[in-house]
Coordinates of C-alpha atoms in Angstrom, one line a residue:
A30 CA -0.2 -0.4 -0.1
A31 CA 2.7 2.2 0.6
A32 CA 4.3 1.8 -2.1
L33 CA 1.6 2.6 -4.3
G34 CA -0.1 5.1 -2.4
I35 CA -2.8 4.3 -0.8
S36 CA -4.1 4.3 3.0
H37 CA -4.3 1.1 4.4
T38 CA -6.7 -0.2 7.6
V39 CA -6.3 -3.4 9.5
L40 CA -9.4 -4.5 10.7
D41 CA -8.8 -6.2 14.1
L42 CA -10.7 -9.6 13.9
R43 CA -8.6 -11.7 16.2
E44 CA -12.3 -12.5 18.3
L45 CA -14.1 -13.9 14.9
F46 CA -10.9 -16.3 14.4
Q47 CA -10.4 -17.3 17.1
T48 CA -14.2 -18.3 17.3
A49 CA -14.6 -19.2 14.3
V50 CA -11.4 -20.9 12.8
M51 CA -9.2 -21.3 15.8
D52 CA -11.4 -22.9 18.9
R53 CA -13.2 -24.7 15.2
F54 CA -10.0 -26.6 14.6
V55 CA -9.1 -27.5 18.3
S56 CA -13.4 -29.0 18.3
E57 CA -12.7 -31.2 15.2
Y58 CA -9.6 -32.6 16.7
A59 CA -11.3 -33.4 19.3
Q60 CA -13.8 -35.7 17.4
G61 CA -11.2 -37.5 16.0
R62 CA -12.1 -35.3 12.7
T63 CA -8.9 -33.5 10.6
P64 CA -9.7 -30.4 9.7
N65 CA -8.6 -27.7 7.3
P66 CA -8.5 -24.4 8.5
C67 CA -7.9 -22.3 5.4
L68 CA -11.1 -23.2 4.8
D69 CA -12.8 -22.0 7.1
C70 CA -11.2 -18.8 7.7
N71 CA -12.2 -17.9 3.6
R72 CA -15.6 -18.7 4.8
A73 CA -15.6 -16.5 8.2
I74 CA -13.2 -14.2 8.0
K75 CA -11.2 -13.0 4.3
F76 CA -14.9 -13.6 2.1
G77 CA -17.3 -13.3 5.2
A78 CA -16.2 -10.5 7.3
M79 CA -13.7 -8.4 5.4
L80 CA -15.9 -8.6 2.6
D81 CA -18.9 -7.5 4.7
W82 CA -16.7 -4.6 6.1
A83 CA -15.7 -3.8 2.6
L84 CA -19.1 -3.7 1.4
E85 CA -20.1 -1.2 4.3
Q86 CA -16.6 0.9 3.3
G87 CA -18.2 1.6 -0.2
A88 CA -16.1 -0.9 -1.6
D89 CA -17.1 -2.2 -5.7
A90 CA -14.7 -5.4 -4.7
L91 CA -12.9 -7.5 -2.6
A92 CA -9.2 -8.3 -4.6
T93 CA -6.7 -11.4 -3.3
G94 CA -4.1 -12.8 -4.3
H95 CA -5.5 -17.0 -4.4
Y96 CA -5.0 -18.3 -7.6
A97 CA -8.1 -19.2 -9.8
N98 CA -10.2 -17.4 -11.5
V99 CA -14.2 -15.5 -11.2
S100 CA -15.9 -15.2 -14.2
F101 CA -20.0 -14.7 -15.4
D102 CA -21.8 -17.6 -17.0
S103 CA -25.0 -15.0 -18.9
A104 CA -26.4 -18.9 -20.0
S105 CA -26.9 -19.9 -16.3
G106 CA -26.7 -16.4 -15.2
R107 CA -24.6 -17.7 -12.5
W108 CA -20.6 -16.8 -11.2
R109 CA -18.3 -19.4 -12.3
L110 CA -15.0 -20.2 -10.0
L111 CA -12.4 -21.8 -12.1
R112 CA -8.5 -23.3 -11.8
G113 CA -5.6 -20.8 -11.9
R114 CA -3.7 -20.8 -14.7
D115 CA -0.3 -22.1 -13.1
R116 CA -1.8 -25.9 -12.1
R117 CA 1.1 -26.2 -9.7
K118 CA 0.0 -23.5 -7.7
D119 CA -4.2 -24.0 -7.7
Q120 CA -6.7 -22.7 -5.4
S121 CA -9.9 -22.9 -6.2
Y122 CA -10.0 -26.0 -3.6
F123 CA -9.9 -23.9 -0.6
L124 CA -13.1 -21.3 -2.5
Y125 CA -15.4 -24.3 -3.2
Q126 CA -17.6 -22.3 -0.3
L127 CA -17.9 -19.1 -1.4
T128 CA -21.7 -17.9 -2.5
Q129 CA -22.7 -16.1 -5.6
H130 CA -22.9 -12.7 -3.6
Q131 CA -18.4 -13.8 -2.1
L132 CA -18.4 -14.2 -6.1
A133 CA -20.3 -11.6 -7.7
H134 CA -17.9 -9.2 -5.7
L135 CA -14.4 -10.8 -6.3
M136 CA -10.9 -10.0 -8.3
L137 CA -8.6 -12.5 -8.4
P138 CA -5.9 -10.8 -10.6
V139 CA -3.1 -13.3 -10.1
G140 CA -5.5 -15.8 -11.1
Q141 CA -4.3 -15.6 -14.9
Y142 CA -0.5 -15.7 -13.9
E143 CA 2.1 -18.2 -13.7
K144 CA 4.0 -17.5 -10.5
P145 CA 7.7 -17.5 -11.8
A146 CA 5.5 -14.2 -13.4
L147 CA 4.6 -12.5 -11.2
R148 CA 7.7 -12.7 -8.9
T149 CA 9.5 -10.3 -12.0
L150 CA 5.8 -8.1 -12.0
A151 CA 6.7 -7.7 -8.4
A152 CA 10.8 -7.6 -8.7
E153 CA 10.1 -4.7 -11.1
A154 CA 7.3 -3.0 -8.8
G155 CA 10.0 -3.0 -5.8
L156 CA 7.8 -4.7 -4.2
A157 CA 9.8 -6.0 -1.0
N158 CA 7.9 -9.6 -1.2
A159 CA 9.0 -10.2 -5.2
H160 CA 11.4 -13.2 -3.3
R161 CA 9.9 -14.5 -0.4
A162 CA 9.5 -17.9 -0.5
D163 CA 6.6 -19.7 -0.5
S164 CA 4.4 -20.7 3.3
Q165 CA 2.7 -24.1 3.6
D166 CA 2.2 -23.8 7.4
I167 CA -1.4 -23.1 9.0
C168 CA -1.2 -19.4 8.8
F169 CA -1.8 -20.2 13.8
I170 CA 1.2 -22.4 13.5
P171 CA 4.1 -21.3 11.8
E172 CA 6.6 -23.9 13.1
G173 CA 3.8 -26.6 12.6
D174 CA 3.4 -28.5 16.3
Y175 CA -0.3 -28.6 16.3
V176 CA -0.4 -30.6 19.0
A177 CA 1.1 -28.5 21.3
F178 CA -1.8 -25.5 19.3
L179 CA -3.8 -28.0 20.5
R180 CA -2.7 -28.7 24.6
H181 CA -1.7 -25.1 25.2
H182 CA -4.1 -23.3 22.9
G183 CA -7.1 -25.6 23.4
G184 CA -6.6 -26.8 26.5
A185 CA -7.3 -30.7 25.3
E186 CA -5.7 -33.4 27.0
L187 CA -3.7 -35.9 25.1
V188 CA -5.4 -39.4 26.6
P189 CA -3.1 -42.6 25.0
G190 CA -5.6 -45.5 24.2
D191 CA -5.0 -49.2 22.0
F192 CA -3.4 -49.3 18.3
V193 CA -5.3 -51.8 17.1
D194 CA -5.9 -53.6 14.1
Q195 CA -8.6 -54.3 11.2
T196 CA -10.3 -57.9 13.9
G197 CA -9.3 -55.5 17.1
R198 CA -6.6 -56.9 18.6
V199 CA -4.1 -54.1 20.6
L200 CA -0.6 -54.4 18.5
G201 CA 0.2 -51.2 21.0
R202 CA -0.1 -47.8 22.9
H203 CA -1.0 -44.5 21.3
K204 CA 0.2 -41.7 22.5
G205 CA -3.8 -39.2 21.8
L206 CA -5.7 -39.1 18.6
P207 CA -4.7 -36.0 18.3
C208 CA -1.1 -36.6 17.3
Y209 CA -2.5 -38.8 14.4
T210 CA -4.5 -38.7 10.5
A211 CA -5.0 -41.2 8.4
G212 CA -3.1 -42.5 5.9
Q213 CA 0.6 -42.0 8.6
R214 CA 3.3 -44.1 8.7
K215 CA 6.3 -41.9 10.7
G216 CA 6.3 -41.8 14.5
L217 CA 3.4 -45.0 15.4
G218 CA 6.0 -46.9 17.7
V219 CA 4.5 -50.0 16.6
S220 CA 7.1 -53.3 15.1
A221 CA 4.7 -55.2 12.0
D222 CA 6.4 -57.3 9.7
A223 CA 4.9 -54.7 7.5
P224 CA 4.8 -51.3 7.1
L225 CA 1.7 -50.6 9.0
Y226 CA -0.4 -46.7 8.6
V227 CA -3.4 -45.0 10.4
L228 CA -6.0 -46.0 8.6
R229 CA -9.1 -44.6 11.4
K230 CA -9.6 -43.4 14.8
D231 CA -12.5 -43.3 17.2
S232 CA -12.9 -41.1 19.7
A233 CA -15.5 -42.4 21.5
A234 CA -13.5 -45.8 22.0
N235 CA -9.9 -43.6 21.8
T236 CA -8.6 -46.7 19.4
V237 CA -6.5 -46.0 16.0
T238 CA -6.7 -48.7 13.5
L239 CA -3.6 -49.8 12.0
G240 CA -3.3 -51.6 8.9
P241 CA -1.7 -52.3 5.2
D242 CA -1.1 -49.2 3.1
S243 CA -4.4 -51.3 0.6
A244 CA -6.6 -50.9 3.3
L245 CA -6.3 -46.7 2.4
Y246 CA -8.3 -47.8 -0.2
T247 CA -12.3 -47.0 -1.1
R248 CA -14.0 -45.5 -3.3
E249 CA -17.1 -44.1 -0.9
L250 CA -17.4 -41.8 0.8
T251 CA -20.3 -39.1 2.5
A252 CA -20.1 -35.0 2.7
D253 CA -22.2 -32.9 4.8
R254 CA -22.3 -28.9 4.7
P255 CA -22.5 -28.7 1.0
N256 CA -21.7 -25.5 -0.6
W257 CA -22.9 -25.7 -5.1
I258 CA -21.5 -23.1 -7.1
S259 CA -22.0 -24.0 -10.4
I260 CA -25.8 -25.3 -9.9
P261 CA -28.3 -24.3 -7.3
A262 CA -28.5 -27.3 -5.6
L263 CA -27.1 -30.8 -6.2
E264 CA -30.4 -32.4 -6.7
S265 CA -30.2 -35.6 -8.9
P266 CA -26.5 -37.4 -9.9
I267 CA -24.3 -35.7 -11.7
S268 CA -20.6 -37.0 -13.4
V269 CA -17.7 -34.8 -12.1
T270 CA -13.9 -35.1 -11.3
A271 CA -13.0 -35.3 -7.8
K272 CA -10.1 -34.4 -5.3
T273 CA -10.4 -34.8 -1.3
R274 CA -7.2 -32.9 -1.0
H275 CA -5.9 -29.9 -2.1
S276 CA -2.6 -31.3 -3.3
Q277 CA -4.3 -34.1 -5.0
R278 CA -5.2 -34.9 -8.4
E279 CA -8.8 -35.1 -9.4
A280 CA -10.5 -38.7 -10.2
A281 CA -13.8 -40.2 -12.3
A282 CA -16.6 -39.7 -9.9
V283 CA -20.6 -39.1 -9.3
A284 CA -21.9 -37.2 -6.4
E285 CA -25.2 -37.8 -5.1
P286 CA -27.7 -36.5 -3.6
L287 CA -28.7 -37.8 0.4
P288 CA -32.7 -37.2 1.6
D289 CA -30.6 -35.8 4.6
G290 CA -29.2 -33.1 2.5
R291 CA -25.2 -34.9 2.7
I292 CA -23.8 -36.1 -0.6
Q293 CA -22.9 -39.5 -1.6
V294 CA -19.6 -39.3 -4.1
V295 CA -18.3 -43.1 -5.7
F296 CA -15.2 -42.9 -7.2
Q297 CA -14.5 -45.1 -10.4
E298 CA -10.9 -45.7 -9.2
P299 CA -10.1 -45.8 -5.1
Q300 CA -8.9 -43.5 -3.8
R301 CA -6.2 -43.4 -0.8
A302 CA -6.5 -42.1 2.4
V303 CA -9.7 -40.0 2.3
T304 CA -10.0 -37.9 5.4
P305 CA -12.8 -37.3 7.7
G306 CA -13.0 -33.8 8.5
Q307 CA -10.8 -32.1 4.6
A308 CA -13.0 -30.8 1.9
V309 CA -14.3 -33.3 -1.5
V310 CA -14.7 -30.3 -4.1
F311 CA -15.9 -31.3 -7.5
Y312 CA -15.1 -30.4 -10.8
D313 CA -16.3 -29.8 -14.2
G314 CA -13.6 -29.1 -16.6
E315 CA -12.4 -25.5 -15.3
S316 CA -15.1 -24.5 -13.4
V317 CA -15.8 -25.2 -9.4
V318 CA -19.1 -27.5 -9.1
G319 CA -19.1 -27.3 -5.1
G320 CA -18.2 -29.5 -2.3
G321 CA -18.8 -30.3 1.3
T322 CA -16.5 -31.2 4.2
I323 CA -16.6 -35.1 4.6
V324 CA -17.9 -37.0 7.8
K325 CA -16.7 -40.6 6.7

């Protein structure tokens, strides 16, 4: 802002950030799920409170540095969320919860650029962040020690329990459910004839089920809290491509509405380490159809 000679205002959204993002992060882990706090931050903070404030001040739009694109589809009368040009940096996965109102007031100016080109532009403009390293950490856990955060911020107790195999046989003791996530192999402290991976966590029984890599694959999942972008609602099964992690490549699937408002997703090919608490996001070519939170 100083380089451009424009005013800069800092909004104090710490209280909302704590309740909507940090507290929910703790709550989800306490229930045995693995949340994605960036999704909650985008929904409640960046494109929630911050956009609301900007519009109240008379702004026309909110601009952010997400690698994605927005366009209006005159045929359907709906705003569309599209992938960013730089597929390696594409962040459309993190924006699937945006509403039509939010998309109508959103500008994503970096979406048409590759990251190296943006660094060149920033350097030419004399911006201080032109060569700043990318960050992959959760912003409120800069060192990546989320277990320590859960203990100190949320007062979460690490209650030891049993590692069990798929038949329920006890294999050893775990340090507490928050220490593990689906697909994890390292740091288990359990010896076996073949490599073992975390398959699932049971918060009611306080157990962590371990098994072979082959047991991590599934063709089906159920998601709730759906949000739709390219369509008003999911009224019948649709063919899409979908992914259950940001870093994952999409796979062909069918999304079907359930009577209770949730979504049933069936993939053509088994998917590895589908994790409750993460998001499943649906695509139709370059366009984000919608998505939801994986519950099982």
